[in-house]
Short mmCIF file of C-alpha atoms and ligand atoms in Angstrom, two decimals:
data_model
loop_
_atom_site.label_atom_id
_atom_site.label_comp_id
_atom_site.label_asym_id
_atom_site.label_seq_id
_atom_site.Cartn_x
_atom_site.Cartn_y
_atom_site.Cartn_z
CA MET N 1 -46.21 71.25 -96.56
CA ARG N 2 -44.45 68.11 -95.30
CA PHE N 3 -46.54 68.27 -92.12
CA LEU N 4 -49.73 68.48 -94.18
CA ARG N 5 -48.69 65.44 -96.28
CA ALA N 6 -47.84 63.43 -93.15
CA SER N 7 -51.18 64.34 -91.57
CA LEU N 8 -53.06 63.26 -94.70
CA MET N 9 -51.19 59.91 -94.68
CA VAL N 10 -52.17 59.33 -91.02
CA VAL N 11 -55.82 60.10 -91.79
CA LEU N 12 -55.74 57.79 -94.85
CA LEU N 13 -54.22 54.91 -92.85
CA LEU N 14 -56.80 55.43 -90.12
CA VAL N 15 -59.67 55.28 -92.62
CA LEU N 16 -58.25 52.16 -94.28
CA SER N 17 -57.78 50.33 -90.97
CA LEU N 18 -61.29 51.26 -89.79
CA THR N 19 -62.70 49.98 -93.10
CA ALA N 20 -60.80 46.71 -92.73
CA VAL N 21 -62.04 46.25 -89.15
CA HIS N 22 -65.57 47.06 -90.29
CA ALA N 23 -65.34 44.56 -93.18
CA GLN N 24 -64.21 41.78 -90.83
CA ASP N 25 -66.92 42.56 -88.28
CA LYS N 26 -69.64 43.16 -90.94
CA LYS N 27 -72.54 40.73 -90.34
CA LEU N 28 -72.41 38.18 -93.16
CA THR N 29 -75.54 37.73 -95.27
CA VAL N 30 -75.67 34.28 -96.89
CA GLY N 31 -78.37 32.90 -99.19
CA PHE N 32 -79.06 29.15 -98.82
CA ALA N 33 -81.01 27.42 -101.62
CA GLN N 34 -81.97 24.08 -100.03
CA THR N 35 -83.24 21.12 -102.10
CA GLY N 36 -86.50 20.62 -100.23
CA SER N 37 -87.73 18.69 -97.18
CA GLU N 38 -88.12 15.20 -98.68
CA SER N 39 -86.34 13.19 -96.00
CA GLY N 40 -85.40 13.05 -92.36
CA TRP N 41 -81.78 13.69 -93.29
CA ARG N 42 -82.70 16.81 -95.29
CA THR N 43 -84.57 18.22 -92.29
CA ALA N 44 -81.62 17.48 -89.99
CA PHE N 45 -79.27 19.17 -92.49
CA THR N 46 -81.51 22.27 -92.71
CA ASN N 47 -81.78 22.52 -88.93
CA ALA N 48 -78.01 22.14 -88.52
CA MET N 49 -77.28 24.89 -91.08
CA LYS N 50 -79.75 27.28 -89.43
CA ALA N 51 -78.43 26.58 -85.93
CA GLU N 52 -74.81 27.13 -86.99
CA ALA N 53 -75.70 30.39 -88.79
CA GLU N 54 -77.43 31.59 -85.63
CA LYS N 55 -74.40 30.59 -83.50
CA GLU N 56 -72.01 32.43 -85.83
CA GLY N 57 -74.17 35.55 -86.16
CA ILE N 58 -74.73 34.99 -89.88
CA ASP N 59 -77.90 36.40 -91.48
CA LEU N 60 -79.06 33.25 -93.34
CA LYS N 61 -81.65 33.83 -96.09
CA PHE N 62 -83.22 30.34 -96.37
CA SER N 63 -85.18 29.04 -99.38
CA ASP N 64 -86.91 25.62 -99.48
CA GLY N 65 -86.56 24.37 -103.07
CA GLN N 66 -89.65 22.12 -102.72
CA GLN N 67 -87.75 19.44 -104.72
CA LYS N 68 -88.02 21.65 -107.85
CA GLN N 69 -84.97 22.99 -109.72
CA GLU N 70 -86.92 26.00 -111.00
CA VAL N 71 -87.69 27.05 -107.43
CA GLN N 72 -84.00 26.78 -106.52
CA ILE N 73 -82.96 28.82 -109.59
CA ALA N 74 -85.52 31.52 -108.71
CA ALA N 75 -84.07 31.60 -105.17
CA LEU N 76 -80.54 32.06 -106.52
CA ARG N 77 -81.73 34.99 -108.68
CA SER N 78 -83.41 36.53 -105.66
CA PHE N 79 -80.21 36.21 -103.60
CA ILE N 80 -78.27 37.89 -106.44
CA ALA N 81 -80.81 40.75 -106.55
CA GLN N 82 -80.46 41.14 -102.77
CA GLN N 83 -76.66 41.26 -103.26
CA VAL N 84 -75.98 38.69 -100.51
CA ASP N 85 -72.32 38.18 -99.57
CA ALA N 86 -72.33 34.52 -100.66
CA ILE N 87 -74.66 31.74 -101.80
CA LEU N 88 -74.91 28.13 -100.58
CA LEU N 89 -76.61 25.71 -103.00
CA ALA N 90 -77.74 22.11 -102.38
CA PRO N 91 -78.64 21.29 -106.02
CA ILE N 92 -81.49 18.81 -106.50
CA VAL N 93 -80.05 17.53 -109.80
CA GLU N 94 -76.63 17.76 -111.49
CA THR N 95 -77.54 19.56 -114.72
CA GLY N 96 -79.10 22.93 -115.67
CA TRP N 97 -77.11 25.28 -113.39
CA ASP N 98 -74.55 26.92 -115.71
CA ALA N 99 -76.56 30.04 -116.57
CA VAL N 100 -77.58 31.02 -113.04
CA LEU N 101 -74.12 30.21 -111.65
CA LYS N 102 -72.66 32.52 -114.33
CA GLU N 103 -75.12 35.26 -113.23
CA ALA N 104 -73.85 34.90 -109.64
CA GLN N 105 -70.24 35.02 -110.83
CA ASP N 106 -70.95 38.15 -112.94
CA ALA N 107 -72.49 39.72 -109.81
CA ASN N 108 -69.28 38.85 -107.94
CA ILE N 109 -71.16 36.62 -105.47
CA PRO N 110 -69.30 33.39 -104.61
CA VAL N 111 -71.32 30.14 -104.72
CA ILE N 112 -70.46 27.17 -102.50
CA LEU N 113 -72.12 23.78 -103.14
CA VAL N 114 -73.25 21.87 -100.06
CA ASP N 115 -74.39 18.22 -100.20
CA ARG N 116 -75.11 17.30 -103.84
CA GLY N 117 -72.94 18.25 -106.83
CA VAL N 118 -73.43 19.78 -110.29
CA SER N 119 -72.05 19.00 -113.75
CA ALA N 120 -71.42 22.72 -114.44
CA ASP N 121 -67.91 24.11 -115.05
CA PRO N 122 -66.09 23.97 -111.67
CA SER N 123 -64.88 27.57 -112.22
CA LEU N 124 -68.50 28.64 -111.58
CA TYR N 125 -68.40 27.67 -107.89
CA VAL N 126 -65.79 27.97 -105.14
CA THR N 127 -65.98 24.49 -103.64
CA ARG N 128 -68.31 21.60 -102.74
CA VAL N 129 -68.72 20.44 -99.13
CA ALA N 130 -70.18 16.90 -99.10
CA ALA N 131 -69.53 13.24 -98.45
CA ASP N 132 -68.28 11.10 -101.34
CA PHE N 133 -71.49 9.44 -102.52
CA ASN N 134 -69.65 6.95 -104.77
CA HIS N 135 -67.66 5.84 -101.71
CA GLU N 136 -70.92 5.42 -99.76
CA GLY N 137 -72.24 3.09 -102.48
CA ARG N 138 -68.98 1.10 -102.46
CA LEU N 139 -69.09 0.82 -98.65
CA ALA N 140 -72.68 -0.45 -98.78
CA ALA N 141 -71.84 -3.08 -101.42
CA ALA N 142 -68.63 -4.16 -99.67
CA TRP N 143 -70.54 -4.73 -96.42
CA LEU N 144 -73.24 -6.74 -98.28
CA ALA N 145 -70.63 -8.81 -100.13
CA GLN N 146 -68.98 -9.88 -96.90
CA ALA N 147 -72.35 -10.43 -95.17
CA THR N 148 -73.54 -12.76 -97.96
CA LEU N 149 -70.20 -14.27 -98.99
CA GLY N 150 -70.74 -12.75 -102.42
CA GLU N 151 -73.99 -14.58 -103.19
CA CYS N 152 -77.07 -12.34 -103.20
CA ASN N 153 -80.05 -11.28 -105.36
CA ILE N 154 -80.58 -7.59 -104.55
CA VAL N 155 -83.47 -5.22 -105.07
CA GLU N 156 -82.52 -1.53 -105.33
CA ILE N 157 -84.59 1.56 -104.47
CA GLN N 158 -83.14 4.63 -106.20
CA GLY N 159 -83.10 8.24 -105.06
CA THR N 160 -84.15 11.27 -107.12
CA VAL N 161 -83.51 10.81 -110.85
CA GLY N 162 -80.52 12.88 -112.03
CA SER N 163 -79.32 13.72 -108.52
CA SER N 164 -75.61 13.21 -107.83
CA ALA N 165 -76.56 11.31 -104.67
CA ALA N 166 -78.52 8.67 -106.60
CA LEU N 167 -76.16 8.54 -109.58
CA ASP N 168 -72.96 8.24 -107.54
CA ARG N 169 -74.32 5.80 -104.94
CA MET N 170 -75.71 3.58 -107.71
CA LYS N 171 -72.37 3.70 -109.55
CA GLY N 172 -70.27 2.94 -106.48
CA PHE N 173 -72.53 0.07 -105.40
CA GLY N 174 -72.52 -1.39 -108.92
CA GLU N 175 -68.73 -1.19 -109.24
CA VAL N 176 -68.25 -3.38 -106.16
CA ILE N 177 -70.94 -6.00 -106.78
CA ALA N 178 -69.55 -6.42 -110.31
CA LEU N 179 -66.54 -8.06 -108.60
CA PHE N 180 -68.81 -10.87 -107.35
CA PRO N 181 -70.45 -13.11 -110.03
CA GLY N 182 -72.96 -14.29 -107.43
CA MET N 183 -74.24 -10.77 -106.62
CA LYS N 184 -76.95 -9.32 -108.86
CA ILE N 185 -79.45 -6.46 -108.81
CA VAL N 186 -82.63 -8.24 -109.89
CA ALA N 187 -84.86 -5.11 -109.76
CA THR N 188 -84.35 -1.36 -109.49
CA GLN N 189 -86.91 1.45 -109.27
CA VAL N 190 -87.06 5.12 -108.25
CA GLY N 191 -88.38 5.97 -104.77
CA ASP N 192 -87.30 9.66 -104.96
CA PHE N 193 -85.72 9.64 -101.48
CA THR N 194 -89.12 9.65 -99.69
CA ARG N 195 -90.73 7.12 -97.31
CA ASP N 196 -93.86 6.99 -99.43
CA GLY N 197 -91.75 6.42 -102.53
CA GLY N 198 -89.89 3.55 -100.89
CA LYS N 199 -93.12 1.97 -99.62
CA LYS N 200 -94.74 2.10 -103.08
CA VAL N 201 -91.67 0.57 -104.77
CA MET N 202 -91.54 -2.27 -102.23
CA GLU N 203 -95.27 -2.97 -102.59
CA GLY N 204 -94.61 -3.38 -106.31
CA TYR N 205 -91.61 -5.68 -105.72
CA ILE N 206 -93.62 -7.87 -103.32
CA LYS N 207 -96.18 -8.39 -106.11
CA SER N 208 -93.80 -8.74 -109.06
CA LEU N 209 -91.10 -10.82 -107.31
CA ASP N 210 -93.34 -13.49 -105.83
CA GLY N 211 -93.19 -12.16 -102.28
CA LEU N 212 -89.39 -11.64 -102.60
CA LYS N 213 -88.84 -15.36 -102.00
CA ASP N 214 -85.55 -15.34 -103.99
CA VAL N 215 -84.40 -11.89 -102.78
CA CYS N 216 -81.54 -11.79 -100.29
CA ALA N 217 -81.12 -8.01 -99.72
CA ILE N 218 -82.61 -4.52 -100.16
CA TRP N 219 -80.24 -1.66 -101.14
CA ALA N 220 -81.89 1.76 -100.71
CA HIS N 221 -80.12 5.01 -101.60
CA ASN N 222 -81.43 6.56 -98.37
CA ASP N 223 -82.97 5.56 -95.04
CA ASP N 224 -86.38 7.13 -95.63
CA MET N 225 -87.05 4.92 -98.64
CA LEU N 226 -85.88 1.83 -96.73
CA LEU N 227 -88.10 2.72 -93.74
CA GLY N 228 -91.06 2.98 -96.13
CA ALA N 229 -90.07 -0.36 -97.68
CA ILE N 230 -89.88 -2.02 -94.24
CA GLN N 231 -93.43 -0.77 -93.56
CA ALA N 232 -94.60 -2.47 -96.78
CA LEU N 233 -92.78 -5.70 -95.82
CA LYS N 234 -94.40 -5.71 -92.37
CA GLU N 235 -97.86 -5.21 -93.92
CA ALA N 236 -97.12 -8.24 -96.15
CA GLY N 237 -95.83 -10.31 -93.24
CA ILE N 238 -92.28 -10.46 -94.66
CA LYS N 239 -89.34 -10.19 -92.28
CA SER N 240 -86.32 -7.94 -92.88
CA GLY N 241 -83.08 -7.40 -90.98
CA LYS N 242 -81.91 -9.87 -88.30
CA ASP N 243 -84.29 -12.73 -89.18
CA GLY N 244 -85.12 -11.81 -92.76
CA ILE N 245 -84.05 -10.00 -95.91
CA LYS N 246 -80.84 -8.06 -95.30
CA THR N 247 -81.00 -4.27 -95.65
CA ILE N 248 -78.42 -1.56 -96.33
CA SER N 249 -79.06 2.18 -96.78
CA VAL N 250 -77.45 5.61 -96.31
CA ASP N 251 -78.08 8.59 -94.01
CA GLY N 252 -78.24 7.44 -90.38
CA VAL N 253 -81.52 9.14 -89.48
CA CYS N 254 -82.79 8.53 -85.95
CA ASP N 255 -85.55 6.12 -87.02
CA MET N 256 -82.96 3.97 -88.82
CA PHE N 257 -81.21 3.37 -85.49
CA LYS N 258 -84.61 2.33 -84.05
CA ALA N 259 -85.16 -0.06 -86.98
CA MET N 260 -81.72 -1.62 -86.43
CA ALA N 261 -82.31 -1.84 -82.66
CA ASP N 262 -85.69 -3.54 -83.33
CA GLY N 263 -84.00 -6.07 -85.65
CA ASP N 264 -85.75 -4.80 -88.80
CA ALA N 265 -82.64 -3.33 -90.51
CA SER N 266 -79.12 -4.73 -90.91
CA ALA N 267 -76.57 -1.95 -91.51
CA ASN N 268 -76.21 1.72 -92.39
CA VAL N 269 -73.77 4.20 -93.95
CA THR N 270 -74.04 7.50 -92.09
CA LEU N 271 -74.23 10.86 -93.88
CA LEU N 272 -73.18 13.60 -91.45
CA PRO N 273 -75.74 16.48 -91.59
CA ASP N 274 -73.72 19.21 -89.86
CA LEU N 275 -71.97 20.84 -92.83
CA GLY N 276 -72.41 24.33 -91.37
CA PRO N 277 -69.09 25.01 -89.65
CA ILE N 278 -67.09 23.93 -92.71
CA ALA N 279 -69.38 25.64 -95.23
CA TYR N 280 -69.43 28.97 -93.38
CA GLN N 281 -65.66 28.87 -92.90
CA ALA N 282 -65.30 28.38 -96.66
CA VAL N 283 -67.51 31.46 -97.13
CA ARG N 284 -65.37 33.55 -94.77
CA ASP N 285 -62.11 32.37 -96.35
CA THR N 286 -63.42 33.10 -99.86
CA LEU N 287 -64.51 36.62 -98.90
CA ALA N 288 -61.15 37.24 -97.23
CA GLY N 289 -59.38 36.23 -100.43
CA LYS N 290 -57.89 33.11 -98.84
CA PRO N 291 -57.47 29.85 -100.85
CA VAL N 292 -60.24 27.21 -100.43
CA GLU N 293 -59.93 23.51 -101.39
CA LYS N 294 -61.97 22.79 -104.53
CA ARG N 295 -63.59 19.75 -102.87
CA ILE N 296 -64.09 19.28 -99.12
CA VAL N 297 -65.05 15.66 -98.36
CA MET N 298 -67.02 14.70 -95.23
CA PRO N 299 -66.37 11.21 -93.73
CA SER N 300 -68.88 8.34 -94.12
CA PRO N 301 -68.88 6.15 -90.97
CA MET N 302 -70.91 2.93 -90.83
CA ASN N 303 -73.35 1.89 -88.08
CA PHE N 304 -74.71 -1.54 -87.12
CA PRO N 305 -77.37 -3.03 -84.80
CA ASP N 306 -74.87 -3.63 -81.97
CA THR N 307 -74.77 0.10 -81.11
CA ALA N 308 -78.17 1.09 -82.51
CA ALA N 309 -80.11 1.15 -79.22
CA GLU N 310 -77.54 3.48 -77.66
CA GLN N 311 -77.47 5.68 -80.78
CA TYR N 312 -81.29 5.81 -80.85
CA ALA N 313 -81.42 6.82 -77.18
CA LYS N 314 -79.04 9.70 -77.99
CA CYS N 315 -80.72 10.97 -81.16
CA SER N 316 -84.28 10.64 -79.84
CA ALA N 317 -83.31 12.56 -76.69
CA ALA N 318 -81.71 15.31 -78.83
CA SER N 319 -84.73 15.75 -81.13
O1 GYE V 1 -79.20 10.81 -98.69
C1 GYE V 1 -81.36 11.91 -98.76
C2 GYE V 1 -81.78 13.28 -99.26
O2 GYE V 1 -78.50 14.63 -101.06
C3 GYE V 1 -77.12 12.95 -100.05
O3 GYE V 1 -80.79 13.63 -100.23
C4 GYE V 1 -78.42 13.73 -99.98
C5 GYE V 1 -79.62 12.82 -100.02
C6 GYE V 1 -79.87 12.03 -98.74
O4 GYE V 1 -83.04 13.26 -99.80
O5 GYE V 1 -81.96 11.59 -97.52
#
């Protein structure tokens, strides 16, 4: 009898250890609900996530949100129905996610936010991997304050309405310029993070602000809108950057380094696109029952014209 019991124990232990090995080696299936493809940075971020998934042998189910929250929510519901191991979400706006995040939680599928944030209850997602957008706005304003000795009329081009990127960058920038009585945002409009949006906003400013004759700087929530604005300035014969209106924006897309190298742009806060290694590690740790930091912050370096030509040579060769 004792022999039989011992044999059963050995078999049970063998089965358990094989299951554990199988679970660790099981190919991960991750659903990724991306915002859209509105900017150069977004494309770089998508490509980086796909490349890292490929490198790590992760089966990445990718959905392009087409800049529409309803498309992203439908993608999340599809991932839940497919019973993926985990979901990555880059939420286009902050609000409207509670219900679908609760559905994922009820289906025991962990959700990790990448890039933008949500206003939903933090218990509904594991963590958020992203730069600190408020800090980016503060960095941009601090650079402009020192570059203008605290005296500057600024025009602002905002990102997508209701997105944490636009809201937090605007807030951070505003907090710093409020310290300088001589710094003022004289106009602000939405360019929706696209080149076309930025160009249209700047065409309007050129008309409504008398050719920008009293404007000292352009603050754009991302590079694509600033690059569109620079196009509009060139078409109107107005100089920006080294010999003209100062510019500051966020992302660090390859064409921004070209604009700085050409003397058309003044400074840039870089948003690192390669969130994959950290995001996928957070997935693995979550599934293994290990603790994960509630907020994982990516650094926000700054770049200037003095290294732009070298940076452009690197990024254009890589693309
Ligand atoms: O700056 C912009 C993209 O969510 C922080 O979204 C991101 C922003 C980025 O459209 O290029």
